[in-house]
């Protein structure tokens, strides 16, 4: 028998992978829009790129969400469990579709926020001496701008940057980068094997590294955040990949379901336990759990606020989705081994995040440490390791995503009154007022903004009639039902500590006297206004009428192994 005959015979036994294109359609749409966005950057005239990108990205995300609804209706309406496609590389089951839907809703708000062009206006520094006091008419040479640098090669606050803006140099690359990140995030919780999961991790991480360094304001702080996120993210990805190698060495497979079956059938679990530990490092880094949390305050503070809002909401959803799939599907047989470690991580994350937040005087850094605390709360649902814990985790991710996005979007509209001063350079609107002292009296000067921001803070604190109360009650109940009463007690203590710094901000806004240089509220366009309004409505609705979403989350709490 010739070599050619043997090769042909071997190829004849290889079956082509079955691909469920309908189930994959939401991700296909998002990735396709991202690729088209790259082509727009390459070939479209500069004058039309901004509007083209904005319409294309928003339209693509809406279409992808409609596709998710269609997939859910078609796959799960009659008790179906979903689909395993591409030879097991992708699993479209109930948790994956639920998280993809929430991700897309948050991403729609994020892309609209990134397209905001009313919060920034620039003018040549040569006219600074001619400006009048703040609140006067806008000079004739001012130009509307977004919150991203128009030219990475330009020195901030110079005539060169103004000329770049006047010439239409807008960093429209943020739109295709965001779409590619969204596509990776949608794939991350739907992966059926560790290799595909690593690819998804890199696909959504690489665009975020770039987006973090594109801030128009505080450029060095932004670039530092980008570099720090990149370096630490690269290390965490290396841990994840190294863990996958150990798991493969111990089980002979990378498929999540096959890993679980191999572990249960094996007497020697050493390599599997080591691999799980290394995988956990990579995943815990992405959710910002202690001790892998140090990047979050610096990155959240330095990144452009639209990117911070997007990361705070969407990255947590994707990372927790992947974490749930790895621990529930692949390593359920090692539950006795990883649960005690999960307890320690959850306790440290809740307490350290809350304690560190108390010491902060910058609002963005305070919310960054708050996000660390909430990662600890969400871990309580993960550790419960049952359907109730999974459903509670899904609901918490939904509630937290909208509240945190709304909080960061609100921060962006509160700006220093530094028009014409040297500190603002060519920027007329003043930079974001993020110091706690600057927010004194804001609620009395602008009750609407103060009330909305207070609503988000009360939700973070878990006050009744907000989404945060229902979310915390759900994960605490799941944890207590699974024997984690100690975790619940520590969670309540952590919530009390966290409530202090949330209430401190509210007291400052409504009961403290305004400083002499009190910031102003800049009226944004409908792109940002609608996002803040939606987040406010969802935060209240999930606190007053939570049952439909709770039922949906409970219905979605079933993995397809």
Coordinates of C-alpha atoms in Angstrom, one line a residue:
X1 CA 0.0 0.0 0.0
X2 CA 1.5 3.4 -1.0
X3 CA 1.8 6.4 1.2
X4 CA -0.8 8.2 -0.9
X5 CA -3.2 5.4 -0.4
X6 CA -2.7 5.4 3.4
X7 CA -3.1 9.2 3.5
X8 CA -6.3 9.1 1.5
X9 CA -7.7 6.3 3.7
X10 CA -6.8 8.3 6.8
X11 CA -8.5 11.4 5.5
X12 CA -11.5 9.5 4.6
X13 CA -12.1 8.7 8.3
X14 CA -12.0 12.4 9.4
X15 CA -15.5 13.8 9.7
X16 CA -16.1 17.4 9.0
X17 CA -17.1 19.4 12.1
X18 CA -20.7 20.1 12.5
X19 CA -21.3 23.9 12.7
X20 CA -24.6 25.3 14.0
X21 CA -24.5 28.7 12.2
X22 CA -27.8 29.8 13.6
X23 CA -26.6 29.3 17.2
X24 CA -23.4 31.1 16.4
X25 CA -25.1 34.0 14.5
X26 CA -24.9 36.6 17.4
X27 CA -21.1 36.2 17.6
X28 CA -20.7 36.0 13.8
X29 CA -22.6 39.3 13.4
X30 CA -20.4 41.1 16.0
X31 CA -17.1 39.8 14.6
X32 CA -18.3 40.6 11.0
X33 CA -19.1 44.2 12.1
X34 CA -15.7 44.4 13.7
X35 CA -14.0 43.3 10.4
X36 CA -16.1 45.7 8.4
X37 CA -15.1 48.5 10.8
X38 CA -11.4 47.7 10.1
X39 CA -12.2 48.1 6.4
X40 CA -13.9 51.4 7.0
X41 CA -10.8 52.6 8.8
X42 CA -8.7 51.6 5.8
X43 CA -10.9 52.9 2.9
X44 CA -13.6 55.4 4.1
X45 CA -12.9 59.1 3.9
X46 CA -12.0 60.6 7.3
X47 CA -15.0 62.9 7.2
X48 CA -17.5 60.1 7.3
X49 CA -15.8 57.5 9.5
X50 CA -17.2 58.6 12.8
X51 CA -20.9 58.4 11.8
X52 CA -20.3 55.3 9.7
X53 CA -18.6 53.5 12.6
X54 CA -21.3 54.6 15.1
X55 CA -24.2 53.5 13.0
X56 CA -22.5 50.3 12.0
X57 CA -21.5 49.4 15.5
X58 CA -24.9 50.2 17.1
X59 CA -26.7 48.5 14.3
X60 CA -24.6 45.4 14.5
X61 CA -25.0 45.1 18.3
X62 CA -28.8 45.5 18.0
X63 CA -28.9 42.9 15.3
X64 CA -26.8 40.5 17.4
X65 CA -29.1 41.0 20.4
X66 CA -32.1 40.2 18.2
X67 CA -30.2 37.1 17.0
X68 CA -29.7 36.1 20.7
X69 CA -33.4 36.4 21.4
X70 CA -34.1 34.2 18.3
X71 CA -31.6 31.6 19.4
X72 CA -33.0 31.5 22.9
X73 CA -36.6 31.2 21.6
X74 CA -35.6 28.5 19.1
X75 CA -33.3 26.4 21.4
X76 CA -34.9 26.7 24.8
X77 CA -38.6 27.4 24.3
X78 CA -39.6 23.7 24.4
X79 CA -37.2 22.6 27.0
X80 CA -34.2 22.3 24.7
X81 CA -30.7 22.4 26.3
X82 CA -28.8 24.2 23.5
X83 CA -26.2 23.1 21.0
X84 CA -22.6 21.9 21.1
X85 CA -20.9 23.0 17.8
X86 CA -17.6 23.1 16.0
X87 CA -16.5 19.7 17.4
X88 CA -17.2 20.8 21.0
X89 CA -15.3 24.0 20.9
X90 CA -18.3 26.2 21.4
X91 CA -21.3 25.4 23.6
X92 CA -24.5 27.5 23.2
X93 CA -26.4 26.6 26.3
X94 CA -28.7 28.6 28.7
X95 CA -26.0 30.4 30.7
X96 CA -24.0 31.3 27.6
X97 CA -27.1 32.8 25.8
X98 CA -28.2 34.7 29.0
X99 CA -24.8 36.2 29.5
X100 CA -24.5 37.1 25.8
X101 CA -27.8 38.9 25.9
X102 CA -26.7 41.0 28.9
X103 CA -23.3 41.6 27.3
X104 CA -24.9 43.0 24.2
X105 CA -27.2 45.3 26.1
X106 CA -24.3 46.8 28.0
X107 CA -22.2 47.0 24.9
X108 CA -24.9 49.0 23.1
X109 CA -24.8 51.5 25.9
X110 CA -21.0 51.5 25.9
X111 CA -20.7 52.2 22.1
X112 CA -23.2 55.0 22.4
X113 CA -21.2 56.5 25.3
X114 CA -18.0 56.2 23.2
X115 CA -19.6 58.2 20.5
X116 CA -20.4 61.2 22.8
X117 CA -19.1 64.5 21.4
X118 CA -20.6 67.1 23.7
X119 CA -18.6 66.7 26.8
X120 CA -15.4 67.9 25.3
X121 CA -14.6 71.0 23.2
X122 CA -11.1 72.2 22.3
X123 CA -9.7 75.5 21.3
X124 CA -6.2 76.7 20.4
X125 CA -4.0 77.6 23.4
X126 CA -3.1 80.8 21.6
X127 CA -6.6 82.1 22.4
X128 CA -6.5 81.3 26.1
X129 CA -5.6 84.9 27.0
X130 CA -8.7 86.2 25.1
X131 CA -11.2 84.0 26.8
X132 CA -13.7 85.4 29.2
X133 CA -14.9 83.8 32.5
X134 CA -16.4 80.4 32.6
X135 CA -20.0 80.3 31.4
X136 CA -19.4 82.8 28.6
X137 CA -20.0 82.1 25.0
X138 CA -17.9 79.5 23.2
X139 CA -15.1 81.0 21.2
X140 CA -15.5 80.8 17.4
X141 CA -12.5 78.5 16.9
X142 CA -13.8 75.8 19.3
X143 CA -14.2 72.3 18.0
X144 CA -16.5 69.5 19.4
X145 CA -14.5 66.5 20.4
X146 CA -14.8 63.0 22.0
X147 CA -13.0 61.6 25.0
X148 CA -10.3 60.0 23.0
X149 CA -7.0 61.4 21.8
X150 CA -7.2 62.6 18.2
X151 CA -3.5 61.9 17.6
X152 CA -1.4 59.7 19.7
X153 CA 1.8 61.4 18.3
X154 CA 0.6 64.9 19.4
X155 CA 1.6 66.5 22.7
X156 CA -1.5 66.9 24.8
X157 CA -3.0 70.4 25.0
X158 CA -1.1 71.9 22.1
X159 CA -2.0 73.6 18.8
X160 CA -1.0 70.4 17.0
X161 CA -3.7 68.5 18.8
X162 CA -6.2 71.2 17.9
X163 CA -5.2 71.0 14.3
X164 CA -5.6 67.3 14.3
X165 CA -9.1 67.7 15.7
X166 CA -10.0 70.4 13.2
X167 CA -8.7 68.1 10.4
X168 CA -11.2 65.5 11.5
X169 CA -8.6 63.2 13.1
X170 CA -10.9 61.2 15.4
X171 CA -9.8 58.0 17.0
X172 CA -12.5 56.0 15.3
X173 CA -10.5 52.8 15.8
X174 CA -12.2 52.5 19.2
X175 CA -15.4 51.2 17.4
X176 CA -13.9 48.2 15.6
X177 CA -11.7 47.5 18.6
X178 CA -14.7 47.5 20.9
X179 CA -16.6 45.2 18.5
X180 CA -13.8 42.7 18.5
X181 CA -13.6 42.9 22.3
X182 CA -17.4 42.3 22.5
X183 CA -17.1 39.3 20.2
X184 CA -14.4 37.8 22.4
X185 CA -16.4 38.4 25.5
X186 CA -19.4 36.7 24.0
X187 CA -17.3 33.6 23.1
X188 CA -15.5 33.5 26.5
X189 CA -18.4 32.1 28.5
X190 CA -19.5 29.8 25.6
X191 CA -16.2 27.9 25.2
X192 CA -16.3 24.1 25.3
X193 CA -12.6 23.6 25.6
X194 CA -9.6 25.4 27.2
X195 CA -7.8 26.2 24.0
X196 CA -10.9 28.0 22.6
X197 CA -11.2 29.8 25.9
X198 CA -7.6 31.0 25.8
X199 CA -8.2 32.4 22.3
X200 CA -11.4 34.2 23.4
X201 CA -9.4 35.6 26.4
X202 CA -6.8 37.1 24.1
X203 CA -9.3 38.3 21.5
X204 CA -11.1 40.5 24.0
X205 CA -8.1 41.4 26.1
X206 CA -5.9 42.8 23.3
X207 CA -8.3 45.5 22.2
X208 CA -8.9 46.5 25.8
X209 CA -5.1 47.0 26.3
X210 CA -5.2 49.6 23.5
X211 CA -8.4 51.3 24.5
X212 CA -7.1 52.0 28.0
X213 CA -4.3 54.2 26.6
X214 CA -6.4 56.4 24.3
X215 CA -7.6 59.0 26.8
X216 CA -7.7 62.7 25.7
X217 CA -7.1 63.9 29.2
X218 CA -4.4 62.8 31.6
X219 CA -2.6 61.1 28.8
X220 CA 0.4 59.8 30.8
X221 CA -2.0 58.3 33.4
X222 CA -3.9 56.6 30.6
X223 CA -0.8 55.2 29.0
X224 CA 0.5 54.0 32.3
X225 CA -2.9 52.2 32.9
X226 CA -2.6 50.6 29.4
X227 CA 0.9 49.4 30.0
X228 CA 0.2 48.1 33.5
X229 CA -2.9 46.3 32.2
X230 CA -1.0 44.8 29.3
X231 CA 1.9 43.5 31.4
X232 CA -0.2 42.0 34.2
X233 CA -2.7 40.7 31.7
X234 CA 0.1 39.0 29.8
X235 CA 1.2 37.3 32.9
X236 CA -2.3 36.1 33.8
X237 CA -2.8 34.8 30.3
X238 CA 0.5 32.8 30.7
X239 CA -0.8 31.3 33.9
X240 CA -4.0 30.3 32.2
X241 CA -2.1 28.7 29.3
X242 CA 0.3 26.9 31.6
X243 CA -2.7 25.6 33.6
X244 CA -4.3 24.3 30.4
X245 CA -1.0 22.4 29.7
X246 CA -1.1 20.8 33.2
X247 CA -4.7 19.8 32.8
X248 CA -4.0 18.2 29.4
X249 CA -1.1 16.4 31.0
X250 CA -3.3 15.1 33.8
X251 CA -6.4 14.2 31.8
X252 CA -5.3 13.9 28.1
X253 CA -8.0 16.3 26.9
X254 CA -8.8 20.0 26.8
X255 CA -12.6 19.6 26.4
X256 CA -14.3 20.8 29.6
X257 CA -16.8 17.9 29.8
X258 CA -14.1 15.3 29.0
X259 CA -11.9 16.9 31.7
X260 CA -14.6 16.3 34.3
X261 CA -15.1 12.7 33.3
X262 CA -11.3 12.0 33.3
X263 CA -10.9 13.5 36.7
X264 CA -13.7 11.4 38.2
X265 CA -12.3 8.3 36.6
X266 CA -8.7 8.9 37.8
X267 CA -7.1 8.1 41.1
X268 CA -4.2 10.6 40.5
X269 CA -5.5 14.1 40.4
X270 CA -2.2 15.9 41.0
X271 CA -1.8 17.5 37.6
X272 CA -5.5 18.4 37.4
X273 CA -5.3 20.2 40.7
X274 CA -2.2 22.1 39.7
X275 CA -3.7 23.0 36.4
X276 CA -6.9 24.2 38.1
X277 CA -4.9 26.5 40.3
X278 CA -3.1 28.0 37.4
X279 CA -6.3 28.4 35.4
X280 CA -7.9 30.1 38.5
X281 CA -5.1 32.7 38.6
X282 CA -5.9 33.8 35.0
X283 CA -9.6 33.9 35.6
X284 CA -9.5 35.6 39.0
X285 CA -7.3 38.3 37.5
X286 CA -10.0 39.1 35.0
X287 CA -12.7 39.4 37.6
X288 CA -10.4 41.5 39.9
X289 CA -10.4 39.1 42.9
X290 CA -7.8 39.5 45.7
X291 CA -4.9 38.9 45.5
X292 CA -5.0 39.6 41.7
X293 CA -6.7 42.9 42.0
X294 CA -4.0 45.5 42.0
X295 CA -4.5 46.6 38.4
X296 CA -8.1 47.6 38.7
X297 CA -7.8 51.0 40.6
X298 CA -5.0 52.3 38.3
X299 CA -6.7 51.0 35.1
X300 CA -10.2 52.2 36.0
X301 CA -8.8 55.7 36.9
X302 CA -6.5 56.1 33.9
X303 CA -8.6 54.7 31.1
X304 CA -11.1 56.9 29.2
X305 CA -14.3 56.8 31.2
X306 CA -16.3 55.1 28.4
X307 CA -13.8 52.4 28.4
X308 CA -13.8 52.1 32.2
X309 CA -17.6 51.8 32.2
X310 CA -17.4 49.2 29.5
X311 CA -14.7 47.2 31.3
X312 CA -16.3 47.4 34.7
X313 CA -19.6 45.9 33.4
X314 CA -18.8 43.7 30.4
X315 CA -15.4 42.2 31.4
X316 CA -16.9 41.0 34.7
X317 CA -19.8 39.4 32.9
X318 CA -17.5 37.5 30.5
X319 CA -14.9 36.6 33.1
X320 CA -17.4 35.2 35.6
X321 CA -19.2 33.3 32.8
X322 CA -16.0 31.6 31.9
X323 CA -15.1 31.0 35.6
X324 CA -18.5 29.4 36.1
X325 CA -18.1 27.1 33.1
X326 CA -14.6 26.0 34.2
X327 CA -15.5 25.3 37.8
X328 CA -18.9 23.8 37.3
X329 CA -18.4 21.9 34.0
X330 CA -14.7 20.9 34.0
X331 CA -13.8 20.7 37.7
X332 CA -17.0 19.7 39.4
X333 CA -15.2 16.6 40.5
X334 CA -12.7 18.7 42.4
X335 CA -15.3 20.7 44.2
X336 CA -14.0 19.6 47.6
X337 CA -10.5 20.8 46.7
X338 CA -11.4 24.3 45.2
X339 CA -14.3 25.3 47.5
X340 CA -12.1 26.0 50.6
X341 CA -9.7 28.1 48.4
X342 CA -12.8 29.9 47.0
X343 CA -13.9 30.8 50.6
X344 CA -10.5 32.4 51.3
X345 CA -10.5 34.3 48.1
X346 CA -14.1 35.5 48.5
X347 CA -13.5 36.6 52.1
X348 CA -10.3 38.5 51.2
X349 CA -11.9 40.1 48.2
X350 CA -15.0 41.4 50.1
X351 CA -13.1 42.7 53.1
X352 CA -10.0 44.2 51.4
X353 CA -12.0 45.8 48.6
X354 CA -14.3 47.5 51.1
X355 CA -11.6 48.6 53.5
X356 CA -9.4 50.1 50.7
X357 CA -12.5 51.9 49.2
X358 CA -13.0 53.7 52.5
X359 CA -9.5 55.4 52.2
X360 CA -10.1 56.7 48.7
X361 CA -10.7 60.4 47.8
X362 CA -11.0 59.9 44.1
X363 CA -14.5 58.8 42.9
X364 CA -13.3 56.6 40.1
X365 CA -10.8 54.8 42.4
X366 CA -13.5 54.4 45.0
X367 CA -15.7 52.7 42.4
X368 CA -12.8 50.6 41.3
X369 CA -12.3 49.2 44.8
X370 CA -16.1 48.8 45.0
X371 CA -16.0 46.6 42.0
X372 CA -13.4 44.4 43.8
X373 CA -15.8 44.1 46.7
X374 CA -18.6 43.1 44.4
X375 CA -16.4 40.5 42.8
X376 CA -16.3 38.9 46.3
X377 CA -20.0 39.0 46.6
X378 CA -20.5 37.3 43.3
X379 CA -18.0 34.6 44.2
X380 CA -20.4 33.6 47.0
X381 CA -22.9 32.5 44.3
X382 CA -20.1 30.6 42.5
X383 CA -18.9 28.8 45.6
X384 CA -22.5 27.6 46.4
X385 CA -22.0 25.2 43.5
X386 CA -25.7 24.5 42.8
X387 CA -28.4 25.7 40.5
X388 CA -29.5 28.3 43.0
X389 CA -26.0 29.7 43.3
X390 CA -25.7 29.8 39.5
X391 CA -29.0 31.6 39.0
X392 CA -28.1 34.1 41.8
X393 CA -24.8 34.8 40.1
X394 CA -26.4 35.4 36.8
X395 CA -28.8 37.9 38.3
X396 CA -26.1 39.7 40.3
X397 CA -24.0 40.1 37.1
X398 CA -27.0 41.6 35.4
X399 CA -27.9 44.0 38.2
X400 CA -24.3 45.1 38.8
X401 CA -23.5 45.7 35.1
X402 CA -26.2 48.3 34.7
X403 CA -25.6 50.0 38.0
X404 CA -21.8 50.3 37.5
X405 CA -22.1 51.5 33.9
X406 CA -24.6 54.2 35.0
X407 CA -22.3 55.3 37.8
X408 CA -19.3 55.8 35.6
X409 CA -21.3 57.5 32.8
X410 CA -22.6 60.0 35.4
X411 CA -19.1 60.8 36.5
X412 CA -18.2 61.8 33.0
X413 CA -20.7 64.7 32.9
X414 CA -19.4 66.3 36.1
X415 CA -16.6 68.6 35.0
X416 CA -14.3 71.2 36.6
X417 CA -14.9 74.9 35.9
X418 CA -11.5 75.5 34.4
X419 CA -12.4 77.0 31.0
X420 CA -9.6 79.2 29.9
X421 CA -7.2 78.3 32.7
X422 CA -3.7 76.9 32.2
X423 CA -4.6 73.6 33.8
X424 CA -7.3 72.9 31.2
X425 CA -5.0 73.7 28.3
X426 CA -7.1 73.9 25.1
X427 CA -10.1 72.2 26.7
X428 CA -13.1 74.4 27.3
X429 CA -15.3 72.1 29.3
X430 CA -12.8 71.3 32.1
X431 CA -11.7 67.7 32.9
X432 CA -13.8 65.3 34.9
X433 CA -14.2 66.3 38.6
X434 CA -13.4 63.0 40.3
X435 CA -12.1 64.3 43.7
X436 CA -14.7 63.7 46.5
X437 CA -14.3 67.2 47.8
X438 CA -15.4 68.6 44.4
X439 CA -18.7 66.7 44.6
X440 CA -19.7 68.7 47.8
X441 CA -23.1 70.3 47.2
X442 CA -23.6 68.8 43.7
X443 CA -26.9 67.3 44.7
X444 CA -28.3 70.7 45.6
X445 CA -27.0 72.4 42.5
X446 CA -28.2 69.7 40.2
X447 CA -30.7 67.4 42.0
X448 CA -31.3 65.2 39.0
X449 CA -27.7 64.2 38.6
X450 CA -27.3 63.8 42.4
X451 CA -30.4 61.7 42.6
X452 CA -29.3 59.3 39.8
X453 CA -25.8 58.9 41.1
X454 CA -27.2 58.3 44.6
X455 CA -29.5 55.6 43.2
X456 CA -26.5 53.8 41.8
X457 CA -24.6 54.1 45.1
X458 CA -27.6 52.8 47.1
X459 CA -27.7 49.9 44.7
X460 CA -24.1 49.1 45.4
X461 CA -24.8 49.3 49.1
X462 CA -27.7 46.9 48.8
X463 CA -30.4 49.2 50.0
X464 CA -34.0 47.8 49.6
X465 CA -35.9 48.8 46.5
X466 CA -32.8 48.7 44.4
X467 CA -31.3 46.0 42.2
X468 CA -28.4 45.6 44.6
X469 CA -30.5 44.5 47.5
X470 CA -32.2 41.7 45.5
X471 CA -28.8 40.7 44.0
X472 CA -27.1 40.5 47.4
X473 CA -30.1 38.7 49.0
X474 CA -30.0 36.1 46.2
X475 CA -26.3 35.3 46.5
X476 CA -26.4 35.4 50.3
X477 CA -29.4 33.0 50.3
X478 CA -27.6 30.6 47.9
X479 CA -24.5 30.7 50.0
X480 CA -26.3 30.1 53.2
X481 CA -28.2 27.2 51.7
X482 CA -25.0 25.6 50.6
X483 CA -23.5 25.7 54.1
X484 CA -21.7 29.1 53.7
X485 CA -23.3 30.9 56.7
X486 CA -19.9 32.3 57.7
X487 CA -19.5 33.8 54.3
X488 CA -22.8 35.5 54.6
X489 CA -21.9 37.0 57.9
X490 CA -18.6 38.3 56.5
X491 CA -20.5 39.5 53.4
X492 CA -22.9 41.5 55.6
X493 CA -20.0 43.0 57.5
X494 CA -18.3 43.9 54.2
X495 CA -21.6 45.5 53.0
X496 CA -21.7 47.6 56.1
X497 CA -18.2 48.9 55.5
X498 CA -19.0 49.6 51.9
X499 CA -22.2 51.4 52.8
X500 CA -20.1 53.9 54.8
X501 CA -18.2 55.2 51.7
X502 CA -21.3 55.2 49.5
X503 CA -23.3 57.2 52.1
X504 CA -20.3 59.5 52.5
X505 CA -20.6 60.5 48.9
X506 CA -24.3 61.1 49.1
X507 CA -23.9 63.2 52.3
X508 CA -21.3 65.3 50.5
X509 CA -23.5 65.8 47.5
X510 CA -26.6 66.9 49.4
X511 CA -25.5 68.2 52.8
X512 CA -22.0 69.7 52.4
X513 CA -21.3 73.3 51.2
X514 CA -20.2 73.7 47.6
X515 CA -16.5 74.6 47.2
X516 CA -15.5 77.9 45.6
X517 CA -14.5 76.1 42.4
X518 CA -17.5 73.8 42.4
X519 CA -17.7 71.7 39.2
X520 CA -20.5 72.0 36.7
X521 CA -22.7 69.5 35.0
X522 CA -22.2 69.5 31.2
X523 CA -25.3 68.4 29.3
X524 CA -24.4 65.4 27.2
X525 CA -26.1 64.3 24.0
X526 CA -28.8 61.7 23.7
X527 CA -26.1 59.0 23.4
X528 CA -25.0 59.4 27.0
X529 CA -28.3 60.6 28.4
X530 CA -30.2 57.6 27.2
X531 CA -27.6 55.3 28.7
X532 CA -27.7 56.8 32.1
X533 CA -31.5 56.8 32.0
X534 CA -31.7 53.2 31.0
X535 CA -29.3 52.2 33.8
X536 CA -31.4 54.2 36.3
X537 CA -34.6 52.5 35.2
X538 CA -33.1 49.0 35.3
X539 CA -31.6 49.6 38.7
X540 CA -35.0 50.6 40.1
X541 CA -37.0 48.1 38.2
X542 CA -34.8 45.1 39.3
X543 CA -35.3 46.3 42.9
X544 CA -39.1 46.8 42.7
X545 CA -40.1 44.1 40.2
X546 CA -37.2 41.6 40.1
X547 CA -39.2 38.4 39.7
X548 CA -39.2 38.2 35.8
X549 CA -35.4 38.5 35.6
X550 CA -34.9 36.2 38.6
X551 CA -37.1 33.6 36.9
X552 CA -35.1 34.1 33.7
X553 CA -31.8 33.7 35.5
X554 CA -33.0 30.6 37.3
X555 CA -34.3 29.1 34.0
X556 CA -30.8 29.8 32.5
X557 CA -28.9 28.2 35.4
X558 CA -28.2 24.9 33.7
X559 CA -25.0 24.1 31.9
X560 CA -24.7 21.8 28.9
X561 CA -21.7 19.7 29.7

